[in-house]
Amino acid sequence: MMTRGLLFLSTLTLAACSSDKAATGVGTDGGVADGATPTPTATTDATPPPSTDAGTHHIDRSHLKSTGTTGTLDYSDAATWACLPGNDPNECHDDIDATEFLKDNTTQIDKHTILKDPPFDCFYVYPTVALGGGGNMTDFSDISLVLDPLLAQAARFTQLCEVYAPLYRQVSLSFGGGAAADAGAAAGDAGAADAGAAGFPISGDATLAYGDVEAAFNYYMAHYNKGRKFVLMGHSQGTAMLTQLIINKFDKDADLRKQLISALLIGGSIQVPVGKDVGGTFQNIPLCTKPAQTGCVVAYNSFAKDAPPGTNSLFGKPTGAGLMNACTNPSLLAGNSGRYKGSYSPVKFFDAAFKPDLPDTVVPTVSTPITMVRDMFTGACKNENGFSYLEIDTDQTSDDKRPIPPYRTSGAEGIGFGMHIEDYSIEQDDLLDTVSQQAKAVLGGP
């Protein structure tokens, strides 16, 4: 069961999405050219929900049982969005109130407030949730698997922005031996080979997945954006998809870049020339290096201090001569030189693979779906032994009586993925502060 903790871990997909097919924006069986009108995928004979332009929609996804592997998903169908204004349910509006553990180990409830009429949008693409191979994920009649990362990563941003989160036919991870030789060959770089050797090849067509994400973004821009500024948010496979989207669209379009507040491209492989903050992966979009900087990228890969990247690590590596893996520390971007302001941990998991197991601490039973601690963890960007990464450590003061909550997954760390699963959760309040300051710099306000 522990190896299922690699749900987010799609280094192979990161590689596959940089293939020539994806780079052109024209994918086999589903890629779409830049600016092209996507061809909707036929789902079933069932009548889909109406367009979100019509108001509130009670979502039934039974007609998305088998979406096929041609064309792109029909994003005029509200059911193809996990989070969309007017959806009932809007999955980003689930209960994520948190029980905060104070330094004296008493607790208080931190209510999550969804901002009414937020001034900007967040476009979120979730990481890998499809396991076991079998090709691209095509059954969306039940999206429970999507909810673990959605609630742990994107939902809390509803206190700042309107979150749009499309479903997409992502590639799956194949466990137990090479069932995905074609996909591995398509990936075709050292990172893919390393992941394949570790026993985690991808299964499916990455260009189909990318075609869906680009089609969803095109539909968002045409029907929902209405000239608003926005943040791009992704993790792992989701970051790979958004990375390719930025290469295909934003790097080539100065007007589109003016709408971009920032891009959270976390748990991926964003590269820059050594000593520089632009070049490498993107030619016109730099890394964020200071508070309130806009039009820039937040990117890092997390590793625990006592389990740094080693010879089997698949994250944090440079991909070419003269390049380094990007690391931007959210606390510094938030203007916070101390410990992380708020770190969150779900109590229940739709898939137990996400559940951390280190340290082996007994956390008291709480009534909320989330627990939270402030000022317990620190982070620092490190560039050591050929890796660039965000080092995570605990740093408790002598009067801190709280138990350290479980926050690491030993199975993932043991095969080289570090704290990939926890890339958002430890740093979350600092990420929120970073985005809040960036948005205020663009939009004004207190």
GROMACS .gro file of N, CA and C in nm, residues 24-151:
model
  384
   24THR      N    1   0.415   2.137  -2.986
   24THR     CA    2   0.345   2.207  -3.092
   24THR      C    3   0.202   2.238  -3.056
   25GLY      N    4   0.152   2.176  -2.950
   25GLY     CA    5   0.012   2.194  -2.914
   25GLY      C    6  -0.080   2.109  -2.997
   26VAL      N    7  -0.026   2.021  -3.081
   26VAL     CA    8  -0.107   1.933  -3.162
   26VAL      C    9  -0.076   1.791  -3.121
   27GLY      N   10  -0.171   1.727  -3.051
   27GLY     CA   11  -0.144   1.595  -2.995
   27GLY      C   12  -0.219   1.487  -3.069
   28THR      N   13  -0.163   1.369  -3.071
   28THR     CA   14  -0.231   1.255  -3.129
   28THR      C   15  -0.359   1.227  -3.052
   29ASP      N   16  -0.471   1.215  -3.122
   29ASP     CA   17  -0.600   1.184  -3.059
   29ASP      C   18  -0.633   1.280  -2.947
   30GLY      N   19  -0.623   1.410  -2.970
   30GLY     CA   20  -0.675   1.498  -2.868
   30GLY      C   21  -0.600   1.626  -2.846
   31GLY      N   22  -0.477   1.643  -2.898
   31GLY     CA   23  -0.411   1.771  -2.880
   31GLY      C   24  -0.481   1.877  -2.962
   32VAL      N   25  -0.469   2.003  -2.922
   32VAL     CA   26  -0.533   2.110  -2.996
   32VAL      C   27  -0.430   2.216  -3.026
   33ALA      N   28  -0.434   2.270  -3.144
   33ALA     CA   29  -0.342   2.375  -3.182
   33ALA      C   30  -0.377   2.504  -3.108
   34ASP      N   31  -0.278   2.589  -3.089
   34ASP     CA   32  -0.297   2.715  -3.019
   34ASP      C   33  -0.407   2.796  -3.085
   35GLY      N   34  -0.512   2.825  -3.009
   35GLY     CA   35  -0.621   2.905  -3.061
   35GLY      C   36  -0.725   2.827  -3.138
   36ALA      N   37  -0.703   2.697  -3.161
   36ALA     CA   38  -0.798   2.619  -3.238
   36ALA      C   39  -0.922   2.590  -3.156
   37THR      N   40  -1.033   2.567  -3.223
   37THR     CA   41  -1.156   2.529  -3.155
   37THR      C   42  -1.154   2.380  -3.129
   38PRO      N   43  -1.160   2.336  -3.003
   38PRO     CA   44  -1.150   2.193  -2.973
   38PRO      C   45  -1.272   2.117  -3.019
   39THR      N   46  -1.250   1.991  -3.056
   39THR     CA   47  -1.360   1.904  -3.094
   39THR      C   48  -1.408   1.830  -2.971
   40PRO      N   49  -1.533   1.851  -2.929
   40PRO     CA   50  -1.579   1.786  -2.806
   40PRO      C   51  -1.576   1.635  -2.818
   41THR      N   52  -1.554   1.571  -2.707
   41THR     CA   53  -1.558   1.426  -2.702
   41THR      C   54  -1.701   1.379  -2.678
   42ALA      N   55  -1.743   1.282  -2.756
   42ALA     CA   56  -1.873   1.221  -2.730
   42ALA      C   57  -1.862   1.139  -2.602
   43THR      N   58  -1.960   1.152  -2.514
   43THR     CA   59  -1.954   1.078  -2.389
   43THR      C   60  -2.056   0.965  -2.392
   44THR      N   61  -2.181   0.992  -2.371
   44THR     CA   62  -2.287   0.892  -2.381
   44THR      C   63  -2.407   0.963  -2.441
   45ASP      N   64  -2.517   0.890  -2.454
   45ASP     CA   65  -2.639   0.952  -2.505
   45ASP      C   66  -2.711   1.035  -2.400
   46ALA      N   67  -2.662   1.031  -2.274
   46ALA     CA   68  -2.727   1.107  -2.169
   46ALA      C   69  -2.710   1.256  -2.194
   47THR      N   70  -2.810   1.334  -2.154
   47THR     CA   71  -2.804   1.479  -2.171
   47THR      C   72  -2.716   1.540  -2.065
   48PRO      N   73  -2.610   1.611  -2.104
   48PRO     CA   74  -2.521   1.671  -2.003
   48PRO      C   75  -2.586   1.789  -1.937
   49PRO      N   76  -2.531   1.833  -1.824
   49PRO     CA   77  -2.583   1.954  -1.759
   49PRO      C   78  -2.567   2.073  -1.853
   50PRO      N   79  -2.648   2.177  -1.835
   50PRO     CA   80  -2.640   2.294  -1.921
   50PRO      C   81  -2.512   2.371  -1.898
   51SER      N   82  -2.483   2.464  -1.987
   51SER     CA   83  -2.367   2.550  -1.970
   51SER      C   84  -2.376   2.629  -1.841
   52THR      N   85  -2.259   2.659  -1.782
   52THR     CA   86  -2.260   2.735  -1.658
   52THR      C   87  -2.308   2.878  -1.678
   53ASP      N   88  -2.321   2.922  -1.803
   53ASP     CA   89  -2.375   3.055  -1.826
   53ASP      C   90  -2.520   3.065  -1.779
   54ALA      N   91  -2.585   2.951  -1.755
   54ALA     CA   92  -2.728   2.951  -1.723
   54ALA      C   93  -2.759   2.959  -1.575
   55GLY      N   94  -2.659   2.961  -1.487
   55GLY     CA   95  -2.686   2.974  -1.344
   55GLY      C   96  -2.635   2.857  -1.265
   56THR      N   97  -2.711   2.817  -1.160
   56THR     CA   98  -2.669   2.708  -1.073
   56THR      C   99  -2.702   2.574  -1.136
   57HIS      N  100  -2.607   2.479  -1.125
   57HIS     CA  101  -2.623   2.350  -1.191
   57HIS      C  102  -2.599   2.238  -1.091
   58HIS      N  103  -2.696   2.152  -1.075
   58HIS     CA  104  -2.682   2.035  -0.990
   58HIS      C  105  -2.609   1.928  -1.071
   59ILE      N  106  -2.490   1.894  -1.028
   59ILE     CA  107  -2.399   1.815  -1.110
   59ILE      C  108  -2.425   1.666  -1.096
   60ASP      N  109  -2.446   1.603  -1.209
   60ASP     CA  110  -2.457   1.458  -1.220
   60ASP      C  111  -2.356   1.416  -1.327
   61ARG      N  112  -2.258   1.336  -1.288
   61ARG     CA  113  -2.153   1.298  -1.382
   61ARG      C  114  -2.171   1.158  -1.437
   62SER      N  115  -2.287   1.102  -1.427
   62SER     CA  116  -2.308   0.965  -1.474
   62SER      C  117  -2.282   0.953  -1.624
   63HIS      N  118  -2.304   1.061  -1.699
   63HIS     CA  119  -2.281   1.056  -1.843
   63HIS      C  120  -2.133   1.063  -1.879
   64LEU      N  121  -2.047   1.080  -1.777
   64LEU     CA  122  -1.902   1.085  -1.801
   64LEU      C  123  -1.834   0.954  -1.763
   65LYS      N  124  -1.910   0.846  -1.764
   65LYS     CA  125  -1.856   0.715  -1.726
   65LYS      C  126  -1.744   0.671  -1.820
   66SER      N  127  -1.760   0.699  -1.947
   66SER     CA  128  -1.659   0.659  -2.045
   66SER      C  129  -1.645   0.769  -2.148
   67THR      N  130  -1.545   0.851  -2.134
   67THR     CA  131  -1.531   0.970  -2.220
   67THR      C  132  -1.447   0.944  -2.343
   68GLY      N  133  -1.389   0.825  -2.354
   68GLY     CA  134  -1.314   0.792  -2.474
   68GLY      C  135  -1.177   0.859  -2.478
   69THR      N  136  -1.107   0.837  -2.588
   69THR     CA  137  -0.971   0.889  -2.602
   69THR      C  138  -0.952   0.962  -2.735
   70THR      N  139  -1.056   1.030  -2.780
   70THR     CA  140  -1.044   1.113  -2.900
   70THR      C  141  -1.097   1.251  -2.869
   71GLY      N  142  -1.059   1.347  -2.951
   71GLY     CA  143  -1.105   1.484  -2.932
   71GLY      C  144  -1.062   1.539  -2.798
   72THR      N  145  -1.137   1.637  -2.748
   72THR     CA  146  -1.115   1.690  -2.614
   72THR      C  147  -1.246   1.685  -2.538
   73LEU      N  148  -1.238   1.693  -2.407
   73LEU     CA  149  -1.361   1.697  -2.328
   73LEU      C  150  -1.439   1.824  -2.360
   74ASP      N  151  -1.570   1.817  -2.342
   74ASP     CA  152  -1.659   1.929  -2.372
   74ASP      C  153  -1.670   2.017  -2.248
   75TYR      N  154  -1.594   2.126  -2.245
   75TYR     CA  155  -1.590   2.209  -2.125
   75TYR      C  156  -1.706   2.309  -2.117
   76SER      N  157  -1.798   2.304  -2.212
   76SER     CA  158  -1.924   2.375  -2.194
   76SER      C  159  -2.017   2.298  -2.100
   77ASP      N  160  -1.984   2.173  -2.076
   77ASP     CA  161  -2.056   2.086  -1.982
   77ASP      C  162  -2.000   2.113  -1.842
   78ALA      N  163  -2.083   2.166  -1.755
   78ALA     CA  164  -2.036   2.201  -1.620
   78ALA      C  165  -1.982   2.081  -1.544
   79ALA      N  166  -2.025   1.961  -1.581
   79ALA     CA  167  -1.980   1.841  -1.511
   79ALA      C  168  -1.834   1.809  -1.539
   80THR      N  169  -1.774   1.868  -1.641
   80THR     CA  170  -1.633   1.843  -1.670
   80THR      C  171  -1.541   1.934  -1.587
   81TRP      N  172  -1.600   2.008  -1.493
   81TRP     CA  173  -1.522   2.091  -1.401
   81TRP      C  174  -1.544   2.042  -1.258
   82ALA      N  175  -1.435   2.020  -1.185
   82ALA     CA  176  -1.447   1.986  -1.043
   82ALA      C  177  -1.485   2.110  -0.963
   83CYS      N  178  -1.431   2.224  -1.003
   83CYS     CA  179  -1.462   2.352  -0.938
   83CYS      C  180  -1.500   2.452  -1.045
   84LEU      N  181  -1.620   2.506  -1.033
   84LEU     CA  182  -1.672   2.603  -1.129
   84LEU      C  183  -1.783   2.682  -1.062
   85PRO      N  184  -1.781   2.813  -1.073
   85PRO     CA  185  -1.890   2.893  -1.013
   85PRO      C  186  -2.026   2.844  -1.064
   86GLY      N  187  -2.119   2.825  -0.972
   86GLY     CA  188  -2.252   2.780  -1.008
   86GLY      C  189  -2.271   2.630  -0.999
   87ASN      N  190  -2.162   2.553  -0.989
   87ASN     CA  191  -2.176   2.408  -0.975
   87ASN      C  192  -2.227   2.372  -0.835
   88ASP      N  193  -2.315   2.274  -0.831
   88ASP     CA  194  -2.366   2.222  -0.704
   88ASP      C  195  -2.355   2.070  -0.709
   89PRO      N  196  -2.250   2.010  -0.647
   89PRO     CA  197  -2.153   2.079  -0.561
   89PRO      C  198  -2.038   2.141  -0.640
   90ASN      N  199  -1.985   2.249  -0.586
   90ASN     CA  200  -1.857   2.303  -0.629
   90ASN      C  201  -1.754   2.244  -0.533
   91GLU      N  202  -1.672   2.152  -0.581
   91GLU     CA  203  -1.587   2.074  -0.491
   91GLU      C  204  -1.487   2.161  -0.414
   92CYS      N  205  -1.454   2.278  -0.466
   92CYS     CA  206  -1.363   2.368  -0.394
   92CYS      C  207  -1.431   2.439  -0.278
   93HIS      N  208  -1.562   2.422  -0.263
   93HIS     CA  209  -1.637   2.481  -0.153
   93HIS      C  210  -1.667   2.380  -0.043
   94ASP      N  211  -1.601   2.264  -0.046
   94ASP     CA  212  -1.618   2.166   0.061
   94ASP      C  213  -1.568   2.223   0.194
   95ASP      N  214  -1.608   2.160   0.302
   95ASP     CA  215  -1.566   2.202   0.436
   95ASP      C  216  -1.417   2.176   0.455
   96ILE      N  217  -1.340   2.282   0.474
   96ILE     CA  218  -1.198   2.267   0.506
   96ILE      C  219  -1.163   2.350   0.630
   97ASP      N  220  -1.259   2.365   0.722
   97ASP     CA  221  -1.226   2.425   0.851
   97ASP      C  222  -1.115   2.343   0.916
   98ALA      N  223  -1.030   2.410   0.994
   98ALA     CA  224  -0.915   2.343   1.053
   98ALA      C  225  -0.914   2.357   1.205
   99THR      N  226  -0.871   2.251   1.270
   99THR     CA  227  -0.840   2.259   1.413
   99THR      C  228  -0.694   2.298   1.428
  100GLU      N  229  -0.670   2.416   1.484
  100GLU     CA  230  -0.534   2.463   1.503
  100GLU      C  231  -0.482   2.419   1.639
  101PHE      N  232  -0.363   2.360   1.640
  101PHE     CA  233  -0.296   2.325   1.764
  101PHE      C  234  -0.203   2.439   1.805
  102LEU      N  235  -0.232   2.498   1.922
  102LEU     CA  236  -0.153   2.609   1.974
  102LEU      C  237  -0.030   2.557   2.046
  103LYS      N  238   0.062   2.646   2.078
  103LYS     CA  239   0.191   2.603   2.134
  103LYS      C  240   0.176   2.534   2.271
  104ASP      N  241   0.069   2.567   2.344
  104ASP     CA  242   0.047   2.498   2.471
  104ASP      C  243  -0.031   2.368   2.453
  105ASN      N  244  -0.051   2.330   2.325
  105ASN     CA  245  -0.120   2.208   2.284
  105ASN      C  246  -0.271   2.212   2.309
  106THR      N  247  -0.326   2.330   2.337
  106THR     CA  248  -0.471   2.347   2.331
  106THR      C  249  -0.507   2.371   2.185
  107THR      N  250  -0.637   2.374   2.157
  107THR     CA  251  -0.680   2.388   2.018
  107THR      C  252  -0.784   2.499   2.003
  108GLN      N  253  -0.796   2.544   1.882
  108GLN     CA  254  -0.904   2.635   1.844
  108GLN      C  255  -0.944   2.606   1.700
  109ILE      N  256  -1.065   2.643   1.665
  109ILE     CA  257  -1.115   2.618   1.531
  109ILE      C  258  -1.087   2.739   1.442
  110ASP      N  259  -1.023   2.716   1.331
  110ASP     CA  260  -1.001   2.820   1.230
  110ASP      C  261  -1.099   2.796   1.116
  111LYS      N  262  -1.198   2.883   1.107
  111LYS     CA  263  -1.300   2.870   1.003
  111LYS      C  264  -1.245   2.917   0.869
  112HIS      N  265  -1.269   2.838   0.768
  112HIS     CA  266  -1.232   2.879   0.633
  112HIS      C  267  -1.344   2.962   0.573
  113THR      N  268  -1.312   3.080   0.526
  113THR     CA  269  -1.412   3.169   0.468
  113THR      C  270  -1.391   3.180   0.318
  114ILE      N  271  -1.494   3.147   0.242
  114ILE     CA  272  -1.490   3.162   0.096
  114ILE      C  273  -1.524   3.306   0.061
  115LEU      N  274  -1.433   3.372  -0.008
  115LEU     CA  275  -1.452   3.513  -0.041
  115LEU      C  276  -1.564   3.530  -0.142
  116LYS      N  277  -1.658   3.618  -0.110
  116LYS     CA  278  -1.764   3.649  -0.205
  116LYS      C  279  -1.713   3.751  -0.307
  117ASP      N  280  -1.745   3.729  -0.432
  117ASP     CA  281  -1.703   3.818  -0.541
  117ASP      C  282  -1.553   3.844  -0.538
  118PRO      N  283  -1.471   3.740  -0.544
  118PRO     CA  284  -1.325   3.760  -0.542
  118PRO      C  285  -1.280   3.838  -0.665
  119PRO      N  286  -1.173   3.917  -0.651
  119PRO     CA  287  -1.133   4.007  -0.759
  119PRO      C  288  -1.049   3.942  -0.869
  120PHE      N  289  -1.008   3.816  -0.851
  120PHE     CA  290  -0.929   3.749  -0.954
  120PHE      C  291  -0.958   3.600  -0.950
  121ASP      N  292  -0.907   3.528  -1.048
  121ASP     CA  293  -0.933   3.385  -1.063
  121ASP      C  294  -0.806   3.304  -1.038
  122CYS      N  295  -0.826   3.176  -1.006
  122CYS     CA  296  -0.718   3.078  -0.999
  122CYS      C  297  -0.756   2.960  -1.088
  123PHE      N  298  -0.670   2.925  -1.182
  123PHE     CA  299  -0.694   2.812  -1.272
  123PHE      C  300  -0.602   2.700  -1.227
  124TYR      N  301  -0.662   2.591  -1.174
  124TYR     CA  302  -0.587   2.485  -1.106
  124TYR      C  303  -0.594   2.354  -1.183
  125VAL      N  304  -0.476   2.289  -1.198
  125VAL     CA  305  -0.469   2.158  -1.261
  125VAL      C  306  -0.406   2.061  -1.160
  126TYR      N  307  -0.482   1.959  -1.121
  126TYR     CA  308  -0.443   1.870  -1.012
  126TYR      C  309  -0.339   1.768  -1.059
  127PRO      N  310  -0.269   1.705  -0.964
  127PRO     CA  311  -0.164   1.608  -0.998
  127PRO      C  312  -0.221   1.471  -1.032
  128THR      N  313  -0.132   1.374  -1.045
  128THR     CA  314  -0.172   1.238  -1.082
  128THR      C  315  -0.257   1.173  -0.973
  129VAL      N  316  -0.374   1.128  -1.011
  129VAL     CA  317  -0.461   1.054  -0.919
  129VAL      C  318  -0.497   0.918  -0.974
  130ALA      N  319  -0.457   0.887  -1.098
  130ALA     CA  320  -0.490   0.759  -1.163
  130ALA      C  321  -0.373   0.663  -1.146
  131LEU      N  322  -0.399   0.549  -1.084
  131LEU     CA  323  -0.297   0.449  -1.059
  131LEU      C  324  -0.334   0.318  -1.129
  132GLY      N  325  -0.234   0.232  -1.141
  132GLY     CA  326  -0.260   0.098  -1.190
  132GLY      C  327  -0.252   0.082  -1.339
  133GLY      N  328  -0.208   0.186  -1.409
  133GLY     CA  329  -0.198   0.173  -1.554
  133GLY      C  330  -0.335   0.176  -1.619
  134GLY      N  331  -0.345   0.114  -1.734
  134GLY     CA  332  -0.473   0.111  -1.804
  134GLY      C  333  -0.496   0.229  -1.894
  135GLY      N  334  -0.393   0.312  -1.916
  135GLY     CA  335  -0.408   0.424  -2.007
  135GLY      C  336  -0.460   0.549  -1.940
  136ASN      N  337  -0.510   0.640  -2.023
  136ASN     CA  338  -0.559   0.766  -1.971
  136ASN      C  339  -0.684   0.747  -1.886
  137MET      N  340  -0.702   0.833  -1.788
  137MET     CA  341  -0.820   0.829  -1.702
  137MET      C  342  -0.938   0.882  -1.782
  138THR      N  343  -1.039   0.800  -1.802
  138THR     CA  344  -1.153   0.839  -1.885
  138THR      C  345  -1.287   0.830  -1.814
  139ASP      N  346  -1.288   0.780  -1.691
  139ASP     CA  347  -1.413   0.766  -1.615
  139ASP      C  348  -1.420   0.878  -1.511
  140PHE      N  349  -1.514   0.971  -1.531
  140PHE     CA  350  -1.533   1.081  -1.437
  140PHE      C  351  -1.671   1.077  -1.373
  141SER      N  352  -1.733   0.959  -1.373
  141SER     CA  353  -1.863   0.948  -1.307
  141SER      C  354  -1.849   0.961  -1.156
  142ASP      N  355  -1.732   0.930  -1.103
  142ASP     CA  356  -1.700   0.947  -0.961
  142ASP      C  357  -1.562   1.012  -0.955
  143ILE      N  358  -1.553   1.134  -0.900
  143ILE     CA  359  -1.425   1.205  -0.898
  143ILE      C  360  -1.364   1.208  -0.758
  144SER      N  361  -1.396   1.109  -0.675
  144SER     CA  362  -1.343   1.107  -0.539
  144SER      C  363  -1.191   1.113  -0.536
  145LEU      N  364  -1.125   1.044  -0.631
  145LEU     CA  365  -0.979   1.043  -0.632
  145LEU      C  366  -0.920   1.182  -0.650
  146VAL      N  367  -0.994   1.270  -0.717
  146VAL     CA  368  -0.944   1.405  -0.741
  146VAL      C  369  -0.946   1.489  -0.613
  147LEU      N  370  -1.028   1.450  -0.516
  147LEU     CA  371  -1.055   1.539  -0.403
  147LEU      C  372  -0.940   1.551  -0.306
  148ASP      N  373  -0.857   1.447  -0.290
  148ASP     CA  374  -0.745   1.459  -0.197
  148ASP      C  375  -0.654   1.577  -0.233
  149PRO      N  376  -0.600   1.585  -0.354
  149PRO     CA  377  -0.518   1.701  -0.386
  149PRO      C  378  -0.598   1.830  -0.398
  150LEU      N  379  -0.720   1.820  -0.448
  150LEU     CA  380  -0.802   1.940  -0.466
  150LEU      C  381  -0.823   2.012  -0.333
  151LEU      N  382  -0.859   1.936  -0.229
  151LEU     CA  383  -0.887   1.998  -0.099
  151LEU      C  384  -0.758   2.036  -0.027
   0.00000   0.00000   0.00000
